[in-house]
mmCIF file of C-alpha atoms in Angstrom:
data_model
loop_
_atom_site.group_PDB
_atom_site.id
_atom_site.type_symbol
_atom_site.label_atom_id
_atom_site.label_comp_id
_atom_site.label_asym_id
_atom_site.label_seq_id
_atom_site.Cartn_x
_atom_site.Cartn_y
_atom_site.Cartn_z
ATOM 1 C CA MET A 1 0.099 -0.338 -0.030
ATOM 2 C CA LYS A 2 0.926 3.448 -0.466
ATOM 3 C CA HIS A 3 0.976 5.788 2.236
ATOM 4 C CA GLN A 4 -1.198 9.021 1.868
ATOM 5 C CA PHE A 5 -0.538 11.439 4.618
ATOM 6 C CA PRO A 6 1.995 13.815 4.194
ATOM 7 C CA ALA A 7 1.352 14.109 0.286
ATOM 8 C CA THR A 8 4.805 14.120 -0.620
ATOM 9 C CA THR A 9 5.689 10.736 0.838
ATOM 10 C CA ARG A 10 5.630 7.831 -1.408
ATOM 11 C CA LEU A 11 4.944 4.377 0.064
ATOM 12 C CA GLY A 12 3.453 1.016 0.029
ATOM 13 C CA LEU A 13 2.560 -1.869 2.391
ATOM 14 C CA GLY A 14 3.026 -5.606 4.657
ATOM 15 C CA GLY A 15 5.412 -10.162 6.483
ATOM 16 C CA VAL A 16 5.134 -13.716 8.352
ATOM 17 C CA THR A 17 7.346 -16.475 9.064
ATOM 18 C CA LEU A 18 7.837 -20.316 8.526
ATOM 19 C CA LEU A 19 6.316 -22.744 11.213
ATOM 20 C CA LEU A 20 9.051 -24.318 13.212
ATOM 21 C CA VAL A 21 7.702 -28.014 13.952
ATOM 22 C CA LEU A 22 9.334 -28.710 17.278
ATOM 23 C CA ALA A 23 8.045 -31.531 18.925
ATOM 24 C CA GLY A 24 9.319 -33.529 21.969
ATOM 25 C CA SER A 25 8.956 -33.530 25.503
ATOM 26 C CA ALA A 26 9.148 -30.677 27.793
ATOM 27 C CA LEU A 27 12.782 -29.148 28.709
ATOM 28 C CA PRO A 28 14.057 -28.229 32.076
ATOM 29 C CA ALA A 29 12.991 -24.887 32.907
ATOM 30 C CA VAL A 30 14.830 -21.988 31.299
ATOM 31 C CA ALA A 31 14.132 -18.635 32.879
ATOM 32 C CA SER A 32 12.722 -16.231 30.034
ATOM 33 C CA PRO A 33 14.164 -12.700 30.174
ATOM 34 C CA ALA A 34 11.956 -10.043 31.852
ATOM 35 C CA ASP A 35 10.802 -8.114 28.747
ATOM 36 C CA THR A 36 9.540 -11.131 26.809
ATOM 37 C CA VAL A 37 6.415 -10.663 28.656
ATOM 38 C CA LEU A 38 6.077 -7.312 27.929
ATOM 39 C CA PRO A 39 3.426 -6.385 24.989
ATOM 40 C CA THR A 40 4.798 -5.484 21.786
ATOM 41 C CA VAL A 41 3.852 -1.891 20.050
ATOM 42 C CA GLU A 42 0.959 -3.353 18.274
ATOM 43 C CA GLU A 43 -0.312 -5.545 21.051
ATOM 44 C CA GLN A 44 -0.028 -2.217 23.280
ATOM 45 C CA ARG A 45 -2.914 -0.675 20.873
ATOM 46 C CA LEU A 46 -5.200 -3.484 21.736
ATOM 47 C CA ASP A 47 -6.289 -1.396 24.873
ATOM 48 C CA ARG A 48 -7.450 1.432 23.124
ATOM 49 C CA ALA A 49 -11.545 1.917 22.767
ATOM 50 C CA ALA A 50 -11.821 1.377 18.980
ATOM 51 C CA PRO A 51 -9.878 -1.967 18.922
ATOM 52 C CA GLN A 52 -12.071 -3.118 21.939
ATOM 53 C CA GLU A 53 -15.303 -2.301 20.192
ATOM 54 C CA ILE A 54 -14.384 -3.715 17.123
ATOM 55 C CA LEU A 55 -13.675 -7.070 19.085
ATOM 56 C CA ARG A 56 -16.834 -6.798 21.201
ATOM 57 C CA ARG A 57 -19.144 -5.847 18.000
ATOM 58 C CA SER A 58 -17.781 -8.631 15.793
ATOM 59 C CA GLY A 59 -17.736 -11.577 18.725
ATOM 60 C CA PHE A 60 -13.893 -11.937 18.438
ATOM 61 C CA ASP A 61 -13.541 -10.371 22.024
ATOM 62 C CA ALA A 62 -14.126 -14.358 23.173
ATOM 63 C CA LEU A 63 -11.138 -15.733 21.486
ATOM 64 C CA ALA A 64 -8.613 -14.864 23.351
ATOM 65 C CA PRO A 65 -9.888 -15.888 26.695
ATOM 66 C CA ARG A 66 -10.362 -19.421 25.018
ATOM 67 C CA PHE A 67 -6.981 -19.345 23.951
ATOM 68 C CA ALA A 68 -5.517 -18.388 27.351
ATOM 69 C CA HIS A 69 -7.489 -21.719 28.865
ATOM 70 C CA ALA A 70 -6.333 -23.676 26.213
ATOM 71 C CA LEU A 71 -2.763 -22.526 26.816
ATOM 72 C CA GLU A 72 -3.186 -22.708 31.024
ATOM 73 C CA GLY A 73 -3.977 -26.402 30.052
ATOM 74 C CA SER A 74 -0.988 -27.423 28.101
ATOM 75 C CA ARG A 75 1.312 -29.733 30.062
ATOM 76 C CA SER A 76 3.957 -30.170 27.456
ATOM 77 C CA TYR A 77 5.592 -27.946 24.548
ATOM 78 C CA ALA A 78 3.969 -30.281 22.105
ATOM 79 C CA GLN A 79 0.386 -29.675 23.445
ATOM 80 C CA ALA A 80 1.054 -25.774 23.463
ATOM 81 C CA GLU A 81 2.106 -26.072 19.879
ATOM 82 C CA ARG A 82 -1.233 -27.997 19.101
ATOM 83 C CA ALA A 83 -3.140 -25.434 21.328
ATOM 84 C CA VAL A 84 -1.448 -22.481 19.344
ATOM 85 C CA THR A 85 -1.925 -23.945 15.887
ATOM 86 C CA ARG A 86 -5.447 -25.277 16.276
ATOM 87 C CA HIS A 87 -6.800 -21.495 17.620
ATOM 88 C CA ALA A 88 -4.861 -19.666 15.056
ATOM 89 C CA SER A 89 -6.362 -21.580 12.247
ATOM 90 C CA ALA A 90 -9.624 -21.479 13.605
ATOM 91 C CA LEU A 91 -9.318 -17.709 13.958
ATOM 92 C CA TRP A 92 -8.383 -17.622 10.431
ATOM 93 C CA GLN A 93 -11.184 -19.857 9.264
ATOM 94 C CA ARG A 94 -13.908 -17.582 11.316
ATOM 95 C CA ALA A 95 -12.878 -14.452 9.824
ATOM 96 C CA VAL A 96 -12.954 -15.975 6.111
ATOM 97 C CA ASP A 97 -16.294 -17.979 6.974
ATOM 98 C CA ARG A 98 -17.592 -14.370 8.309
ATOM 99 C CA ALA A 99 -16.499 -12.606 5.023
ATOM 100 C CA GLN A 100 -18.074 -14.791 2.640
ATOM 101 C CA GLY A 101 -21.458 -15.211 4.408
ATOM 102 C CA ARG A 102 -21.031 -18.691 6.383
ATOM 103 C CA GLY A 103 -21.984 -19.397 9.803
ATOM 104 C CA THR A 104 -23.890 -17.504 12.290
ATOM 105 C CA VAL A 105 -23.134 -13.756 12.636
ATOM 106 C CA THR A 106 -22.009 -12.610 16.164
ATOM 107 C CA GLY A 107 -22.282 -8.930 16.915
ATOM 108 C CA ASP A 108 -23.460 -6.068 14.516
ATOM 109 C CA LEU A 109 -20.301 -5.308 13.001
ATOM 110 C CA SER A 110 -20.180 -6.197 8.862
ATOM 111 C CA ARG A 111 -19.155 -9.442 7.770
ATOM 112 C CA GLY A 112 -16.802 -8.070 5.339
ATOM 113 C CA ASP A 113 -14.512 -6.397 8.255
ATOM 114 C CA ASP A 114 -11.277 -7.225 8.129
ATOM 115 C CA ARG A 115 -10.208 -5.431 11.353
ATOM 116 C CA PRO A 116 -11.809 -8.377 13.691
ATOM 117 C CA LEU A 117 -8.997 -10.605 12.656
ATOM 118 C CA TYR A 118 -6.343 -8.333 13.142
ATOM 119 C CA TRP A 119 -6.942 -7.409 16.495
ATOM 120 C CA ALA A 120 -8.105 -10.800 17.721
ATOM 121 C CA ARG A 121 -4.513 -11.947 16.313
ATOM 122 C CA LEU A 122 -2.891 -9.561 18.695
ATOM 123 C CA ALA A 123 -5.084 -10.395 21.426
ATOM 124 C CA LEU A 124 -3.820 -14.070 20.942
ATOM 125 C CA SER A 125 -0.227 -12.692 20.436
ATOM 126 C CA ARG A 126 -0.669 -11.118 23.901
ATOM 127 C CA GLU A 127 -1.883 -13.983 25.693
ATOM 128 C CA LEU A 128 0.871 -15.801 24.816
ATOM 129 C CA ARG A 129 3.603 -13.519 25.298
ATOM 130 C CA ALA A 130 2.543 -13.374 28.814
ATOM 131 C CA TRP A 131 1.939 -16.921 29.437
ATOM 132 C CA THR A 132 3.919 -18.881 32.039
ATOM 133 C CA PRO A 133 3.811 -22.611 31.149
ATOM 134 C CA ARG A 134 4.321 -25.252 33.782
ATOM 135 C CA PHE A 135 6.944 -26.629 32.022
ATOM 136 C CA GLY A 136 10.296 -25.131 30.568
ATOM 137 C CA LEU A 137 10.215 -22.939 27.837
ATOM 138 C CA ASP A 138 13.511 -21.395 26.408
ATOM 139 C CA ASP A 139 13.320 -18.463 23.888
ATOM 140 C CA ARG A 140 13.742 -20.194 20.778
ATOM 141 C CA ARG A 141 10.698 -22.456 21.495
ATOM 142 C CA ARG A 142 8.401 -19.547 22.389
ATOM 143 C CA LYS A 143 9.269 -17.547 19.298
ATOM 144 C CA ALA A 144 8.647 -20.952 17.446
ATOM 145 C CA LEU A 145 4.954 -20.710 19.083
ATOM 146 C CA HIS A 146 4.733 -17.054 18.056
ATOM 147 C CA THR A 147 5.610 -17.827 14.802
ATOM 148 C CA ALA A 148 3.100 -20.853 14.432
ATOM 149 C CA LEU A 149 0.388 -18.117 15.707
ATOM 150 C CA GLU A 150 1.514 -15.729 12.641
ATOM 151 C CA THR A 151 1.518 -18.448 10.280
ATOM 152 C CA SER A 152 -1.807 -20.277 11.268
ATOM 153 C CA SER A 153 -3.586 -17.305 11.607
ATOM 154 C CA ARG A 154 -2.459 -15.493 8.430
ATOM 155 C CA GLY A 155 -3.850 -18.428 5.980
ATOM 156 C CA GLN A 156 -0.401 -19.529 5.036
ATOM 157 C CA ASP A 157 -0.810 -23.049 6.275
ATOM 158 C CA ASP A 158 -4.319 -23.045 4.525
ATOM 159 C CA ILE A 159 -3.502 -22.634 0.597
ATOM 160 C CA ARG A 160 -4.487 -25.898 -1.210
ATOM 161 C CA TYR A 161 -5.564 -26.149 -4.922
ATOM 162 C CA PRO A 162 -7.845 -29.039 -6.528
ATOM 163 C CA GLY A 163 -6.423 -30.763 -9.240
ATOM 164 C CA ARG A 164 -4.765 -29.095 -12.473
ATOM 165 C CA GLN A 165 -8.469 -28.922 -14.308
ATOM 166 C CA VAL A 166 -8.957 -25.121 -12.595
ATOM 167 C CA LYS A 167 -6.320 -22.167 -12.755
ATOM 168 C CA ARG A 168 -4.609 -21.584 -9.640
ATOM 169 C CA VAL A 169 -4.303 -18.066 -8.269
ATOM 170 C CA LEU A 170 -2.649 -16.536 -5.196
ATOM 171 C CA VAL A 171 -3.606 -13.101 -3.867
ATOM 172 C CA THR A 172 -1.927 -11.600 -0.630
ATOM 173 C CA GLY A 173 -3.406 -8.594 1.493
ATOM 174 C CA PHE A 174 -1.931 -6.564 4.524
ATOM 175 C CA ASP A 175 -3.075 -6.003 8.060
ATOM 176 C CA PRO A 176 -4.361 -2.222 8.816
ATOM 177 C CA PHE A 177 -1.531 0.336 9.359
ATOM 178 C CA THR A 178 -1.155 3.781 10.253
ATOM 179 C CA LEU A 179 -2.761 2.985 13.374
ATOM 180 C CA ASP A 180 -1.464 5.880 15.790
ATOM 181 C CA ARG A 181 -2.864 8.046 13.235
ATOM 182 C CA ASP A 182 -6.463 6.220 13.438
ATOM 183 C CA VAL A 183 -6.705 3.476 15.184
ATOM 184 C CA ARG A 184 -10.247 2.707 13.678
ATOM 185 C CA ILE A 185 -8.858 2.126 10.189
ATOM 186 C CA GLY A 186 -8.898 -1.260 8.217
ATOM 187 C CA ASN A 187 -7.277 -2.269 4.982
ATOM 188 C CA PRO A 188 -9.027 -3.067 2.050
ATOM 189 C CA SER A 189 -6.539 -5.644 0.909
ATOM 190 C CA GLY A 190 -6.979 -7.866 3.923
ATOM 191 C CA ALA A 191 -10.734 -7.556 3.434
ATOM 192 C CA SER A 192 -10.469 -8.654 -0.214
ATOM 193 C CA ALA A 193 -8.178 -11.643 0.696
ATOM 194 C CA LEU A 194 -10.741 -12.695 3.239
ATOM 195 C CA ALA A 195 -13.193 -12.460 0.553
ATOM 196 C CA LEU A 196 -11.756 -14.478 -2.396
ATOM 197 C CA ASP A 197 -9.886 -16.752 0.206
ATOM 198 C CA GLY A 198 -10.772 -20.533 -1.446
ATOM 199 C CA THR A 199 -13.625 -19.382 -3.710
ATOM 200 C CA LEU A 200 -13.860 -20.097 -7.472
ATOM 201 C CA VAL A 201 -14.210 -17.640 -10.129
ATOM 202 C CA GLN A 202 -15.332 -18.214 -13.754
ATOM 203 C CA THR A 203 -12.764 -17.011 -16.406
ATOM 204 C CA ALA A 204 -12.161 -17.166 -20.223
ATOM 205 C CA GLN A 205 -9.393 -19.554 -19.566
ATOM 206 C CA GLY A 206 -12.020 -21.739 -17.540
ATOM 207 C CA PRO A 207 -12.545 -21.717 -13.468
ATOM 208 C CA ALA A 208 -9.932 -20.419 -11.272
ATOM 209 C CA ARG A 209 -9.470 -21.368 -7.667
ATOM 210 C CA ILE A 210 -8.160 -18.139 -5.645
ATOM 211 C CA GLU A 211 -6.257 -18.700 -2.516
ATOM 212 C CA ALA A 212 -5.172 -15.860 0.066
ATOM 213 C CA VAL A 213 -3.083 -14.876 2.468
ATOM 214 C CA VAL A 214 -2.204 -11.615 4.801
ATOM 215 C CA PHE A 215 0.885 -10.220 5.666
ATOM 216 C CA PRO A 216 2.118 -7.947 8.516
ATOM 217 C CA VAL A 217 3.050 -4.378 8.233
ATOM 218 C CA ARG A 218 6.612 -4.757 9.928
ATOM 219 C CA TRP A 219 9.971 -4.231 8.146
ATOM 220 C CA THR A 220 11.725 -6.862 10.447
ATOM 221 C CA ASP A 221 9.377 -9.924 9.274
ATOM 222 C CA PHE A 222 10.138 -8.961 5.531
ATOM 223 C CA ALA A 223 13.767 -8.624 6.135
ATOM 224 C CA GLU A 224 13.894 -12.100 7.761
ATOM 225 C CA GLY A 225 12.764 -13.538 4.760
ATOM 226 C CA ALA A 226 9.013 -13.888 5.481
ATOM 227 C CA VAL A 227 7.737 -13.430 2.357
ATOM 228 C CA GLU A 228 9.744 -15.874 0.302
ATOM 229 C CA ARG A 229 9.238 -18.542 3.083
ATOM 230 C CA ALA A 230 5.321 -18.201 2.642
ATOM 231 C CA LEU A 231 5.268 -18.071 -1.006
ATOM 232 C CA ALA A 232 8.413 -19.580 -2.467
ATOM 233 C CA ARG A 233 6.914 -23.404 -2.565
ATOM 234 C CA GLN A 234 3.680 -21.712 -3.992
ATOM 235 C CA LEU A 235 5.063 -19.898 -6.918
ATOM 236 C CA PRO A 236 6.006 -22.990 -9.292
ATOM 237 C CA HIS A 237 2.480 -24.288 -9.404
ATOM 238 C CA LEU A 238 0.572 -20.982 -9.935
ATOM 239 C CA ASP A 239 -0.889 -19.647 -12.973
ATOM 240 C CA LEU A 240 -1.248 -16.156 -11.817
ATOM 241 C CA PHE A 241 -0.393 -14.116 -8.245
ATOM 242 C CA THR A 242 -0.982 -10.777 -7.375
ATOM 243 C CA THR A 243 0.132 -8.936 -4.237
ATOM 244 C CA ILE A 244 -2.754 -6.608 -3.199
ATOM 245 C CA SER A 245 -2.317 -3.154 -0.712
ATOM 246 C CA GLN A 246 -4.053 0.070 -0.057
ATOM 247 C CA GLY A 247 -2.639 3.101 -2.224
ATOM 248 C CA ARG A 248 -3.911 6.130 -3.507
ATOM 249 C CA GLN A 249 -7.555 7.728 -3.034
ATOM 250 C CA GLY A 250 -10.256 7.117 -5.718
ATOM 251 C CA ARG A 251 -8.073 4.760 -7.918
ATOM 252 C CA PHE A 252 -6.663 1.164 -8.520
ATOM 253 C CA ASP A 253 -3.332 1.118 -9.831
ATOM 254 C CA VAL A 254 -1.566 -1.758 -11.594
ATOM 255 C CA GLU A 255 2.178 -1.150 -10.760
ATOM 256 C CA ARG A 256 4.423 -1.653 -13.557
ATOM 257 C CA THR A 257 7.850 -1.349 -12.134
ATOM 258 C CA ASN A 258 8.663 -2.279 -8.291
ATOM 259 C CA GLY A 259 11.939 -0.522 -6.816
ATOM 260 C CA ALA A 260 14.708 -2.255 -4.485
ATOM 261 C CA TRP A 261 14.503 0.523 -1.952
ATOM 262 C CA ARG A 262 13.093 0.966 1.591
ATOM 263 C CA GLY A 263 12.107 4.793 2.099
ATOM 264 C CA GLY A 264 12.050 4.456 5.887
ATOM 265 C CA PHE A 265 8.382 4.937 7.049
ATOM 266 C CA PRO A 266 7.682 3.641 10.187
ATOM 267 C CA ASP A 267 5.973 0.242 10.443
ATOM 268 C CA ASN A 268 3.077 -1.083 12.940
ATOM 269 C CA GLU A 269 6.067 -1.627 15.047
ATOM 270 C CA ASN A 270 7.026 2.371 14.937
ATOM 271 C CA LEU A 271 10.066 0.936 13.440
ATOM 272 C CA ALA A 272 11.901 3.082 10.314
ATOM 273 C CA ARG A 273 14.246 1.395 7.998
ATOM 274 C CA THR A 274 15.680 3.069 5.140
ATOM 275 C CA GLY A 275 18.090 1.174 2.248
ATOM 276 C CA THR A 276 18.346 -1.409 -0.320
ATOM 277 C CA VAL A 277 15.746 -4.090 0.202
ATOM 278 C CA PRO A 278 17.679 -6.688 2.006
ATOM 279 C CA VAL A 279 17.492 -10.212 -0.032
ATOM 280 C CA THR A 280 19.641 -13.500 -0.271
ATOM 281 C CA ASP A 281 22.639 -13.041 -2.857
ATOM 282 C CA PRO A 282 22.316 -8.956 -3.160
ATOM 283 C CA ALA A 283 25.474 -9.109 -5.504
ATOM 284 C CA SER A 284 22.807 -10.224 -8.278
ATOM 285 C CA GLN A 285 19.919 -8.326 -6.819
ATOM 286 C CA PRO A 286 18.423 -6.252 -9.588
ATOM 287 C CA GLN A 287 17.327 -2.427 -8.791
ATOM 288 C CA TRP A 288 13.972 -3.021 -10.591
ATOM 289 C CA THR A 289 11.744 -5.852 -11.585
ATOM 290 C CA SER A 290 8.520 -5.730 -13.616
ATOM 291 C CA THR A 291 4.938 -6.624 -13.933
ATOM 292 C CA THR A 292 3.678 -9.763 -15.659
ATOM 293 C CA LEU A 293 0.069 -8.982 -15.160
ATOM 294 C CA PRO A 294 -1.866 -7.929 -18.166
ATOM 295 C CA TYR A 295 -1.885 -4.410 -17.207
ATOM 296 C CA ARG A 296 -3.089 -3.059 -20.221
ATOM 297 C CA GLN A 297 -6.470 -5.215 -20.058
ATOM 298 C CA LEU A 298 -6.770 -4.263 -16.703
ATOM 299 C CA ALA A 299 -6.711 -0.734 -17.164
ATOM 300 C CA GLU A 300 -9.314 -1.137 -19.970
ATOM 301 C CA ALA A 301 -11.773 -3.218 -18.740
ATOM 302 C CA ASP A 302 -14.923 -2.087 -17.139
ATOM 303 C CA THR A 303 -14.259 -3.889 -13.375
ATOM 304 C CA GLY A 304 -16.305 -1.287 -11.222
ATOM 305 C CA ARG A 305 -16.661 1.990 -9.678
ATOM 306 C CA PHE A 306 -12.894 2.941 -9.819
ATOM 307 C CA PRO A 307 -10.624 3.818 -12.317
ATOM 308 C CA VAL A 308 -7.720 1.621 -13.069
ATOM 309 C CA TYR A 309 -4.208 2.741 -14.184
ATOM 310 C CA ASP A 310 -1.170 1.420 -15.804
ATOM 311 C CA ASN A 311 1.095 3.345 -13.545
ATOM 312 C CA THR A 312 4.585 3.188 -14.990
ATOM 313 C CA GLU A 313 5.953 6.296 -12.785
ATOM 314 C CA VAL A 314 9.206 5.315 -10.466
ATOM 315 C CA THR A 315 11.714 7.607 -8.702
ATOM 316 C CA GLU A 316 15.635 6.834 -9.464
ATOM 317 C CA ILE A 317 18.820 8.365 -9.312
ATOM 318 C CA PRO A 318 20.213 8.310 -13.040
ATOM 319 C CA ALA A 319 23.448 6.488 -13.794
ATOM 320 C CA GLY A 320 26.173 9.016 -12.990
ATOM 321 C CA ALA A 321 24.148 11.139 -11.066
ATOM 322 C CA THR A 322 23.695 11.757 -7.343
ATOM 323 C CA GLN A 323 19.903 12.805 -6.899
ATOM 324 C CA PRO A 324 16.596 11.317 -7.262
ATOM 325 C CA VAL A 325 14.328 12.235 -10.293
ATOM 326 C CA THR A 326 10.826 11.241 -10.775
ATOM 327 C CA ARG A 327 10.433 9.237 -14.382
ATOM 328 C CA PRO A 328 6.654 9.165 -15.610
ATOM 329 C CA GLY A 329 7.731 6.348 -18.153
ATOM 330 C CA GLY A 330 9.936 4.153 -15.938
ATOM 331 C CA PRO A 331 13.657 3.628 -14.867
ATOM 332 C CA THR A 332 16.302 4.171 -17.240
ATOM 333 C CA PRO A 333 19.453 2.107 -17.857
ATOM 334 C CA GLY A 334 21.690 1.874 -15.315
ATOM 335 C CA SER A 335 19.850 3.715 -12.421
ATOM 336 C CA THR A 336 19.416 3.145 -8.763
ATOM 337 C CA ALA A 337 16.188 2.509 -7.273
ATOM 338 C CA ARG A 338 14.590 5.173 -4.800
ATOM 339 C CA ALA A 339 10.834 4.272 -5.380
ATOM 340 C CA GLY A 340 8.747 1.737 -7.581
ATOM 341 C CA GLY A 341 5.652 2.473 -8.837
ATOM 342 C CA GLY A 342 4.091 1.392 -5.939
ATOM 343 C CA GLY A 343 6.336 3.573 -3.669
ATOM 344 C CA ASP A 344 9.299 2.799 -1.471
ATOM 345 C CA TYR A 345 7.210 1.075 1.781
ATOM 346 C CA LEU A 346 6.020 -2.576 2.522
ATOM 347 C CA SER A 347 3.645 -2.747 -0.588
ATOM 348 C CA ASN A 348 6.485 -1.734 -3.278
ATOM 349 C CA GLU A 349 8.607 -4.334 -1.133
ATOM 350 C CA ILE A 350 6.522 -7.261 -1.492
ATOM 351 C CA ALA A 351 5.916 -6.758 -5.048
ATOM 352 C CA TYR A 352 10.008 -6.366 -5.643
ATOM 353 C CA ARG A 353 10.140 -9.538 -3.474
ATOM 354 C CA VAL A 354 7.734 -11.825 -5.018
ATOM 355 C CA THR A 355 8.254 -10.863 -8.779
ATOM 356 C CA LEU A 356 12.077 -11.086 -8.023
ATOM 357 C CA LEU A 357 11.431 -14.587 -6.360
ATOM 358 C CA ARG A 358 9.473 -15.389 -9.845
ATOM 359 C CA ASP A 359 12.635 -14.532 -11.774
ATOM 360 C CA ARG A 360 14.874 -16.351 -9.723
ATOM 361 C CA LEU A 361 12.613 -19.577 -9.945
ATOM 362 C CA GLY A 362 13.033 -19.413 -13.913
ATOM 363 C CA LEU A 363 9.180 -18.431 -13.914
ATOM 364 C CA SER A 364 9.465 -15.153 -16.099
ATOM 365 C CA LYS A 365 6.266 -16.331 -17.985
ATOM 366 C CA LEU A 366 4.542 -16.355 -14.837
ATOM 367 C CA PRO A 367 1.651 -13.549 -14.673
ATOM 368 C CA GLY A 368 2.109 -11.752 -11.183
ATOM 369 C CA GLY A 369 2.623 -8.302 -10.164
ATOM 370 C CA HIS A 370 1.259 -5.859 -7.710
ATOM 371 C CA LEU A 371 -2.395 -4.077 -7.366
ATOM 372 C CA HIS A 372 -2.916 -0.803 -5.352
ATOM 373 C CA THR A 373 -6.739 -0.350 -4.073
ATOM 374 C CA PRO A 374 -8.304 2.817 -3.468
ATOM 375 C CA VAL A 375 -7.827 4.223 0.194
ATOM 376 C CA LEU A 376 -10.755 2.641 2.296
ATOM 377 C CA GLN A 377 -12.059 6.112 3.652
ATOM 378 C CA PHE A 378 -14.662 6.906 6.273
ATOM 379 C CA GLY A 379 -18.032 8.780 5.393
ATOM 380 C CA ALA A 380 -18.352 12.778 5.874
ATOM 381 C CA GLY A 381 -18.482 13.733 9.339
ATOM 382 C CA ASN A 382 -16.785 10.728 10.753
ATOM 383 C CA ASP A 383 -13.284 11.480 9.818
ATOM 384 C CA SER A 384 -12.052 12.391 13.732
ATOM 385 C CA PRO A 385 -9.649 9.650 14.951
ATOM 386 C CA ALA A 386 -10.755 10.999 18.473
ATOM 387 C CA THR A 387 -14.568 10.993 18.472
ATOM 388 C CA GLY A 388 -15.696 9.262 15.133
ATOM 389 C CA GLU A 389 -17.416 5.864 14.895
ATOM 390 C CA VAL A 390 -15.937 2.664 13.936
ATOM 391 C CA THR A 391 -17.659 2.481 11.041
ATOM 392 C CA ASP A 392 -20.677 4.062 8.926
ATOM 393 C CA PRO A 393 -22.764 3.662 5.965
ATOM 394 C CA GLU A 394 -20.321 5.071 3.423
ATOM 395 C CA PHE A 395 -17.240 3.119 4.905
ATOM 396 C CA GLU A 396 -19.099 -0.084 4.517
ATOM 397 C CA ARG A 397 -19.897 1.021 1.288
ATOM 398 C CA ASN A 398 -16.468 1.626 -0.038
ATOM 399 C CA ARG A 399 -14.898 -1.643 1.252
ATOM 400 C CA SER A 400 -17.789 -3.802 -0.503
ATOM 401 C CA ASP A 401 -17.061 -1.985 -3.438
ATOM 402 C CA ILE A 402 -13.244 -2.122 -3.554
ATOM 403 C CA VAL A 403 -13.325 -5.752 -2.745
ATOM 404 C CA ARG A 404 -16.114 -6.428 -5.292
ATOM 405 C CA GLN A 405 -13.684 -4.818 -7.913
ATOM 406 C CA VAL A 406 -10.634 -6.768 -6.699
ATOM 407 C CA ARG A 407 -12.763 -9.853 -7.326
ATOM 408 C CA ALA A 408 -13.334 -8.388 -11.008
ATOM 409 C CA LEU A 409 -9.854 -7.323 -11.490
ATOM 410 C CA VAL A 410 -8.684 -11.101 -10.647
ATOM 411 C CA GLN A 411 -11.065 -12.404 -13.037
ATOM 412 C CA THR A 412 -10.108 -10.401 -15.758
ATOM 413 C CA ALA A 413 -6.316 -10.753 -15.142
ATOM 414 C CA VAL A 414 -6.748 -14.603 -15.464
ATOM 415 C CA SER A 415 -9.011 -14.383 -18.392
ATOM 416 C CA ALA A 416 -6.472 -12.031 -20.109
ATOM 417 C CA ALA A 417 -2.924 -13.879 -19.156
ATOM 418 C CA ARG A 418 -1.504 -16.469 -21.569
#
């Protein structure tokens, strides 16, 4: 996604980690550092009024107490691991079912809302961080439990496709972000992931099965290779992928070019990172990667209320120069990246990482790239973070229209891909 708040800042969004399977009997008691029980910056926001209201009005407020009870009943690491995975997977499935109209609605918050998943995950994470087990648990295994919680509650252990008779499509979304500016906000890319996960769409190329995952808005997760670990095993089996994030107001953008640069805007942990995107084998790392999505067809198709642009703009330091310049038509030979079409935040980075992974795996013909959605806005008169409501009719309409158009764009992309 691309941050909108000051107007001169160019950004974009997203993390997740591989589940470490550690089975066995309890270890001797190992004292954990005192700071391991302190909540993270993200978890600390849970106690604000809006997150508590979102959890209460969705019925997701009941999940953390149940999870804490399951942890307390664990007599070994293996039991704790099973409890974490079970509750985290159930959280993801509950959010998907709610978004897709399955099951009984609890609370009066709309089904399509992505925010209950985000805040409930943090509530589970905080319970796990504060838990004192009845057996020895060293830092390595405690971290593995947090990794399992993240992975399972983000849909990354739930990617399943039927046989080759259907096209295989993977989409990714993001958590809400800029929460210190307005803790009420959601992310339409996350809402789209919940609405699309496990669904079938009919295309000119036949039926397509869409699987979806959601990534955190944390620089550290990306630097640790979370994106590659989650997606490397999936890409060789796909027919199309698109990473998705929230971008500009009132428009969709198909980002033509992605840049190898982090611009430093703070993430959800209030950490800032500036520099070249850290990847394995940096000696062979390109400054730019390109979309292989059918961008012209996506821009021309009638997919919904918002216009769709083929965005070719980048910011670069030209070869032999020292100062960055904006290029409307894309990068010039030998230039150094300072922002892709999707900016210099985590949406640009996920697009860069996945398209680089595509190319390094020898899948250069696999259609894939990044799609920026419109900004999800509250209605007129409800724009105050301090006094505004957590939802309103225009907010609901905007999210519904964005999600519906994302589905149409994915369907169009599969139909147009060769």
